[in-house]
XYZ file of C-alpha atoms in Angstrom:
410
model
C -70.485 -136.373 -81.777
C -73.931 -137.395 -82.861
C -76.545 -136.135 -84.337
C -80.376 -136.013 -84.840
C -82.770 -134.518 -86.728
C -82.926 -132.257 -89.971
C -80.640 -131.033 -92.512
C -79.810 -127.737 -90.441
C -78.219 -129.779 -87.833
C -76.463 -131.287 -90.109
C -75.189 -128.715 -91.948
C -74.321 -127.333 -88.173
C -72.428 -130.834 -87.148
C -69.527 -130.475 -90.264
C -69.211 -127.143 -89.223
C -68.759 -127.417 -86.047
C -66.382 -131.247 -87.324
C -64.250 -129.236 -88.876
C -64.192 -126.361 -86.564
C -62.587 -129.285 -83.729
C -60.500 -130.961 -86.373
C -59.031 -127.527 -87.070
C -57.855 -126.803 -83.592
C -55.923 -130.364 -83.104
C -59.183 -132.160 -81.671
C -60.011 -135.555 -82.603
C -63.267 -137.204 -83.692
C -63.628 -140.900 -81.973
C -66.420 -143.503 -82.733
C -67.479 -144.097 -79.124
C -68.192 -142.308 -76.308
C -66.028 -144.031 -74.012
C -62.416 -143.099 -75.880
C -64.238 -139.914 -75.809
C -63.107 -136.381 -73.673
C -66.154 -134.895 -74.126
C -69.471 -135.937 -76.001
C -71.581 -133.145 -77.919
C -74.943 -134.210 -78.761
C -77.054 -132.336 -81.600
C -80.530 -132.415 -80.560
C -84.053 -132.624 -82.213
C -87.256 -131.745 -79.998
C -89.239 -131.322 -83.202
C -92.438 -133.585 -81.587
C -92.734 -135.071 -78.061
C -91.299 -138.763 -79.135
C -88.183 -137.225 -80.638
C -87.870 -134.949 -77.234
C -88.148 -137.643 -75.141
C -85.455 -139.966 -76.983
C -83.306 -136.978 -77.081
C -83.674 -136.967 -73.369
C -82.895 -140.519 -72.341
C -79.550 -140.041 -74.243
C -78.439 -136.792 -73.090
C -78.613 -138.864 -69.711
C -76.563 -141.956 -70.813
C -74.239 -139.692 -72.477
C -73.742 -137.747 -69.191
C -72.861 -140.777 -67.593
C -70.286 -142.201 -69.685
C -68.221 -139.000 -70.525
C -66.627 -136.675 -68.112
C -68.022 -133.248 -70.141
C -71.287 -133.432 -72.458
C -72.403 -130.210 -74.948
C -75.973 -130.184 -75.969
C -76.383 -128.269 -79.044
C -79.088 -128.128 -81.278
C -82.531 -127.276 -80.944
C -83.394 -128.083 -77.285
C -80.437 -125.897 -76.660
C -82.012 -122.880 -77.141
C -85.612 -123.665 -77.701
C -85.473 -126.121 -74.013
C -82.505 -125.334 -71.802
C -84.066 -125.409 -68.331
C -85.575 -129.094 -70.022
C -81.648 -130.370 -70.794
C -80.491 -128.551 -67.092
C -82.632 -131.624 -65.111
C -81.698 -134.135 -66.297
C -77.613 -132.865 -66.883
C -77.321 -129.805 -64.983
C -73.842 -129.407 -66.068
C -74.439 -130.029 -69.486
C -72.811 -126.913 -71.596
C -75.666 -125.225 -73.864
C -74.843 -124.108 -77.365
C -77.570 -122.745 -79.647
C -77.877 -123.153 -83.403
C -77.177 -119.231 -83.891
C -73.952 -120.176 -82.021
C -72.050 -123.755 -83.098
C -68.661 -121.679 -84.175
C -68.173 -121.486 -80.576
C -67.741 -125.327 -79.891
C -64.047 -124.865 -79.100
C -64.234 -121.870 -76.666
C -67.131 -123.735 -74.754
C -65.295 -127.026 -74.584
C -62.491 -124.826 -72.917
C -65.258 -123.332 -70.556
C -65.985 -120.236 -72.210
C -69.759 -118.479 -71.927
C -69.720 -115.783 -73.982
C -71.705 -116.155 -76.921
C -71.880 -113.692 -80.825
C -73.432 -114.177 -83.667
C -71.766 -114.931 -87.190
C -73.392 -115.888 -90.526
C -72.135 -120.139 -90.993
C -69.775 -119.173 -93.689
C -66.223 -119.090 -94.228
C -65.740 -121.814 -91.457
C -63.834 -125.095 -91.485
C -65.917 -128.105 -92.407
C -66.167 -131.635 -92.235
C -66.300 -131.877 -95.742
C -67.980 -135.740 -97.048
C -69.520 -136.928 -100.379
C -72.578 -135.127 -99.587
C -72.667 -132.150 -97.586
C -75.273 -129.965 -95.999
C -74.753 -126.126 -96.301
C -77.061 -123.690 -94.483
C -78.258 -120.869 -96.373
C -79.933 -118.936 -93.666
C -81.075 -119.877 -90.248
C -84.501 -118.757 -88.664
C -88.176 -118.151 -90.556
C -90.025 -115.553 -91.569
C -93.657 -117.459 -90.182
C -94.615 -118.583 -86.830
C -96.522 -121.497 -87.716
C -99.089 -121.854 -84.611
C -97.330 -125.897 -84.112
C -93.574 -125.215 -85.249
C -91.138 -125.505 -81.966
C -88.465 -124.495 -84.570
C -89.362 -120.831 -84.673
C -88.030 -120.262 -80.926
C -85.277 -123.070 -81.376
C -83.876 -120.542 -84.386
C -85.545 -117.260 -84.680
C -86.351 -115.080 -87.236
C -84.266 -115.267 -90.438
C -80.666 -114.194 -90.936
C -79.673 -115.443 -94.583
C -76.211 -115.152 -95.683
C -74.824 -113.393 -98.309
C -74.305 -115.314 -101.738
C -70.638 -114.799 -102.744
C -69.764 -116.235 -99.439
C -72.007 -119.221 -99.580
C -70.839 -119.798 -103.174
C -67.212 -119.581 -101.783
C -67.984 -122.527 -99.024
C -69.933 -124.606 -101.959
C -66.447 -123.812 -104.807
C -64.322 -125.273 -101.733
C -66.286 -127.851 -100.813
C -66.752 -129.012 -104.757
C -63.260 -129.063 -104.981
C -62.650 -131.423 -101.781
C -64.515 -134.251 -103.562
C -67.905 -133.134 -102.358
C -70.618 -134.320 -105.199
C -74.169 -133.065 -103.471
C -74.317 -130.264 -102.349
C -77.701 -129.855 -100.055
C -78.983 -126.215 -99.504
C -80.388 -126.207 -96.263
C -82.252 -123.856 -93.629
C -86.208 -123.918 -92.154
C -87.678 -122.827 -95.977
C -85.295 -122.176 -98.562
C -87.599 -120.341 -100.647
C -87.664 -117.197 -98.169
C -83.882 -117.182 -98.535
C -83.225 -113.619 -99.173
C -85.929 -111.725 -98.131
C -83.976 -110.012 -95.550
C -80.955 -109.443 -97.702
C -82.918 -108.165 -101.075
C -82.125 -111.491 -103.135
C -83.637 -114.859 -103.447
C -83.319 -118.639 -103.651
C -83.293 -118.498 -107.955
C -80.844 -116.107 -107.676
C -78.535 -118.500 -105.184
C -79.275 -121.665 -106.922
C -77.707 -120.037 -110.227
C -74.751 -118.716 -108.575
C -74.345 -121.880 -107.132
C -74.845 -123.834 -110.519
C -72.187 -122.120 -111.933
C -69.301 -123.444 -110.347
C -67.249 -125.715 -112.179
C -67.026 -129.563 -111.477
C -69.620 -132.442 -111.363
C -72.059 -132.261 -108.750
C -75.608 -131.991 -107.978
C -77.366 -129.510 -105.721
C -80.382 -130.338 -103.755
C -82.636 -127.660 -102.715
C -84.015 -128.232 -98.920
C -87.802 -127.658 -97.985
C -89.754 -124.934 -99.235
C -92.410 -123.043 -97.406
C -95.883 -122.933 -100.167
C -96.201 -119.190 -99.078
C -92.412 -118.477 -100.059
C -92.301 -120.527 -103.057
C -95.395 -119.420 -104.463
C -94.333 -115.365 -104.536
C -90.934 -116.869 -106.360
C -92.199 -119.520 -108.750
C -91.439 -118.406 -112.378
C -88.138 -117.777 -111.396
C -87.784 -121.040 -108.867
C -88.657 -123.219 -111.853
C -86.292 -121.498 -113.981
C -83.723 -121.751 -112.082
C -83.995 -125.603 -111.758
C -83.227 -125.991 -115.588
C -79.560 -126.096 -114.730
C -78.555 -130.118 -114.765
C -76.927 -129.561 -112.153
C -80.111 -129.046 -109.688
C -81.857 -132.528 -108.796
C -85.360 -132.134 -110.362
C -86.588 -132.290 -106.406
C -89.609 -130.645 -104.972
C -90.108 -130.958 -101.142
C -92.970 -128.709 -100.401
C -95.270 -129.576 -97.124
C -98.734 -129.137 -97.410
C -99.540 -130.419 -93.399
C -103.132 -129.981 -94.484
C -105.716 -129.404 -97.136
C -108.020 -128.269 -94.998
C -108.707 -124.540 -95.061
C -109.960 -124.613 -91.464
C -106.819 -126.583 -90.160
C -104.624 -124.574 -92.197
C -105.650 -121.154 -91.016
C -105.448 -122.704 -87.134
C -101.603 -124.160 -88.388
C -101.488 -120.435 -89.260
C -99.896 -121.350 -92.903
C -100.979 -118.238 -95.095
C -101.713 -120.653 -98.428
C -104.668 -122.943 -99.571
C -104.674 -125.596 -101.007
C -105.499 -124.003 -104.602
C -102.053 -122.234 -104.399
C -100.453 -125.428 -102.900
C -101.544 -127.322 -106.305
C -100.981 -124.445 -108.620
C -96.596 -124.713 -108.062
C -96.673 -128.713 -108.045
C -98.433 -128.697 -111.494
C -96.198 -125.746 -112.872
C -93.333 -127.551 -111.875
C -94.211 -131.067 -112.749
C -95.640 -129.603 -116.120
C -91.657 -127.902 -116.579
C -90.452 -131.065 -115.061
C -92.485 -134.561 -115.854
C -89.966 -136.730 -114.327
C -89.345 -134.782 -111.040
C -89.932 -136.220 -107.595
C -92.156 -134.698 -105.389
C -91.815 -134.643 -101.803
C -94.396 -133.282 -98.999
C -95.352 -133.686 -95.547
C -98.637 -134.078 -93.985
C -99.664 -134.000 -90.047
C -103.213 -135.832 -89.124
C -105.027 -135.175 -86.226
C -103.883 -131.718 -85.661
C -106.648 -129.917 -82.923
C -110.335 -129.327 -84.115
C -109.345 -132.164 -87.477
C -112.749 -132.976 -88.254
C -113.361 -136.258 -90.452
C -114.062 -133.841 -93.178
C -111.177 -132.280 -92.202
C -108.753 -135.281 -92.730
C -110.580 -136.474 -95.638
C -109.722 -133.257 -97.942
C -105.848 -133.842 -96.893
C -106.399 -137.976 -97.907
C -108.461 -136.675 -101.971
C -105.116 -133.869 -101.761
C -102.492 -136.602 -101.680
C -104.777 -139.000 -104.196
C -105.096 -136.061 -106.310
C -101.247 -135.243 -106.006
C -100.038 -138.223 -105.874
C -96.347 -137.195 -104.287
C -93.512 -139.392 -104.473
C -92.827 -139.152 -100.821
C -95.250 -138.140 -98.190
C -93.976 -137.766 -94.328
C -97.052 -138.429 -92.450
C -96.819 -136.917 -88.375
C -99.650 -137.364 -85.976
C -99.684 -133.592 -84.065
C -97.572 -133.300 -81.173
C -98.460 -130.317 -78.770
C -94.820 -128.462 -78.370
C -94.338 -125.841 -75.636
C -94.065 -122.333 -76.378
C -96.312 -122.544 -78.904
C -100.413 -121.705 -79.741
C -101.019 -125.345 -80.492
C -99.444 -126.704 -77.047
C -102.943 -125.386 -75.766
C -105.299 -126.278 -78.219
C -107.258 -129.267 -77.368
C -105.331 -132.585 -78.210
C -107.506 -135.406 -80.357
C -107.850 -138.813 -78.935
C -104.520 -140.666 -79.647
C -106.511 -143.879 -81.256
C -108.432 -141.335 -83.819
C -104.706 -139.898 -84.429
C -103.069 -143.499 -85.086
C -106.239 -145.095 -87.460
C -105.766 -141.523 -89.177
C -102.041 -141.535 -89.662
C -102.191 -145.576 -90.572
C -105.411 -145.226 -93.083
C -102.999 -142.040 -94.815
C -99.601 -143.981 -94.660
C -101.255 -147.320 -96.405
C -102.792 -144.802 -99.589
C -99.695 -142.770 -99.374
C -97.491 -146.135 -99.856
C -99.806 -147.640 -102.803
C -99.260 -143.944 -104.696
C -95.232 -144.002 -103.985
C -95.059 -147.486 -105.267
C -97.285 -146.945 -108.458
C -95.294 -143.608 -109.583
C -92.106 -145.973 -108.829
C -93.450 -148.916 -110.610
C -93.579 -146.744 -113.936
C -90.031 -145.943 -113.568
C -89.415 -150.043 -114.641
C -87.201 -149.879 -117.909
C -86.047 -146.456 -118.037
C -82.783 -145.990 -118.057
C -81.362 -143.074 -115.236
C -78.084 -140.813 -114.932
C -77.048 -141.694 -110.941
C -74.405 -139.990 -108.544
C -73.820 -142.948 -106.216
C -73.473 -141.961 -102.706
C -73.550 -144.476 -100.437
C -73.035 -148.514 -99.586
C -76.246 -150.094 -97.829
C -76.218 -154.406 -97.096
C -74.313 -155.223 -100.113
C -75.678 -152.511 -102.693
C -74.442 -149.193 -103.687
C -77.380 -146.305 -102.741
C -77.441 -143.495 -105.530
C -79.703 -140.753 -106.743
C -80.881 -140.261 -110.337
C -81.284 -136.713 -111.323
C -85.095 -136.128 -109.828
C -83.154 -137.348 -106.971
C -84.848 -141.122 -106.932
C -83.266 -143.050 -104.873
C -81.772 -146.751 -106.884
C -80.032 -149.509 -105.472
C -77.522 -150.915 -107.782
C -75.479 -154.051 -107.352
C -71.994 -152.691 -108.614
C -70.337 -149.098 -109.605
C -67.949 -146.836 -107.669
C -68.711 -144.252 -104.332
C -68.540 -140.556 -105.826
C -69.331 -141.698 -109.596
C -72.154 -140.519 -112.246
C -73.608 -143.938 -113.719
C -75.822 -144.747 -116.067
C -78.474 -147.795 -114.737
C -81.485 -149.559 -115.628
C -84.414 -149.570 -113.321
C -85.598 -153.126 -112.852
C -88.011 -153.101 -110.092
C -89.505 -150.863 -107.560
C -90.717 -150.481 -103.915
C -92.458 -147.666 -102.387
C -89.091 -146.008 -101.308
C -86.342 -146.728 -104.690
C -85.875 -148.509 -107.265
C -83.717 -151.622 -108.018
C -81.006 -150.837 -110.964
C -78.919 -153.030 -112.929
C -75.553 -150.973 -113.943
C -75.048 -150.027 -117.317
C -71.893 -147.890 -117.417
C -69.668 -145.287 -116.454
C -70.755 -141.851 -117.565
């Protein structure tokens, strides 16, 4: 199996792991011990499609029975059909059926992704909902995954206790905006994160990507419900412009007055959080004026991360026939935002040099051990254990973590 792209298909992968594991199946490193290969796909811009593409192809050729799941499954199909006509589809809404298609079964219902074997690792992504309540005039994702279904909180709770007791130690709640989780089920994301807080055991929960809209109509309560220790003080919260013109065209519903108003209540509740946000340069009709108010938004804001996209017309949507901008405006744009964007990153990291963090270390990366403190910072650290809470000293900084020397075990 591999897979691309966001949390979601993540979160849909270990299900659909364990799902295979569960009925006897076996999960090989390459494709040619392989029976079959499934492939979770991304077509969230035109680059990502295209790479998606090419390997769907190589795939076809080295295994005797490819599924294509993900995205471009539902949101593409006739797209995957030419270049692997025999290619089995299988939706997002629809990954619980990976056995019965592997055994040539077509016939598809829906169940909410809980209560189902999963692949259960260190870190593990659950899905809270699937779909979106907006229908963003750019966003591919809306027909990939429809309108939103969110799942009911006992049983997501249940999947988090299980996985908590497994050895999982992040827990990442994922789905297209987390802070509309609910709406369609008369609860919300506070009221989830607080369930989910409550479960016994060391861990740490991340909260996935927030629509501004959402997250705005929930904010006293959001913030409030981040007080737990258990939640990494993390904000991801795209603002894709600060234009009012381009926003209303992205079809976005906030400005950028609101956008500011929950990063300062939250970074006033939480000084040492990390803020995350994405921005996309040279969407149709971007004026220079346009792009400047989105560069003074991120000098203003200074976020600790910024994803910086140049627009990429997607079919099915309002944007695929808007007017593109010339691709050498959309590279000096996304290259002139990515350089200031870098300098702020590595400035807010820089005055992280000397404080000393709590860290969950996660991972092993070219001889260090890869953790997160609890605004979910990422450190490198030259010794400690997989799976353990640390305490470390930051000693330097790039743009992207910090270097740590290790203290102690907590």
């Amino acid at each position: 199996m591999e897979v691309y792209g966001c949390a979601a298909n993540q979160g849909d992968a270990s299900i659909m792991q364990g799902i295979l594991m569960q009925h006897g199946h076996e999960l090989v490193d390459n494709v040619r011990e392989a029976d079959a290969a499934i492939i979770v796909t991304c077509t969230v811009v035109a680059t990502t499609e295209q790479r998606m593409l090419n390997r769907i192809k190589e795939l076809k050729d080295e295994t005797n029975k490819i599924v294509v799941a993900g995205c471009m499954a539902s949101a593409q199909p006739e797209l995957v059909k030419k270049v692997a006509k025999n290619a089995i589809l299988l939706p997002p809404r629809y990954v619980h059926h990976i056995v019965d298609v592997l055994n040539g079964g077509k016939k598809y219902y829906f169940m909410p992704k809980v209560g189902l074997p999963r692949k259960i690792d260190l870190r593990l992504n659950i899905p809270i909902a699937d779909g979106c309540i907006y229908n963003c005039s750019y966003c591919i994702t809306k027909k990939a995954r429809g309108n939103l279904i969110s799942y009911p909180i006992k049983d997501i709770v249940r999947d988090v206790k299980g996985a908590v007791e497994k050895g999982c130690k992040e827990i990442r709640l994922t789905c297209q905006d987390t802070a509309s989780y609910g709406k369609d089920i008369g609860s919300n994301l506070a009221e989830l994160i607080n369930e989910v807080a409550s479960i016994e055991g060391e861990f740490r929960i991340r909260v996935g990507m927030m629509h501004p809209l959402s997250a705005y109509k929930i904010i006293d309560e959001l913030i409030d419900a981040y007080s737990d220790k258990k939640v990494y003080k993390f904000l991801h919260l795209p603002l894709q412009s600060a234009s009012p013109k381009i926003l209303k065209a992205m079809r976005r519903g906030y400005n950028y007055e609101m956008f500011k108003e929950i990063v300062e209540a939250f970074r006033k509740r939480y000084p040492d959080s990390t803020f995350a946000t994405d921005i996309i340069v040279a969407f149709p009709e971007e004026s220079e004026e346009d792009f400047e108010a989105s560069v003074e938004a991120i000098r203003e804001l200074k976020p600790d991360v910024t994803n910086i996209t140049r627009f990429s017309p997607r079919p099915h949507t309002d944007a695929w026939k808007m007017r593109r901008m010339p691709t050498q405006l959309a590279k000096e744009r996304s290259a002139k935002l990515t350089c200031i964007a870098n300098e702020i990153a590595y400035e807010n990291n820089r005055k992280c040099i000397g404080k000393i963090y709590n860290a969950l270390l996660l991972e092993k990366y070219k001889g260090y051990l890869i953790g997160k403190t609890d605004s979910y910072k990422s450190i490198f650290v030259g010794n400690g254990e997989i799976g353990k809470f640390v305490k470390v000293k930051a000693i330097d900084a790039t743009p992207t973590h910090l270097n740590a020397t290790y203290l102690n075990s907590n």
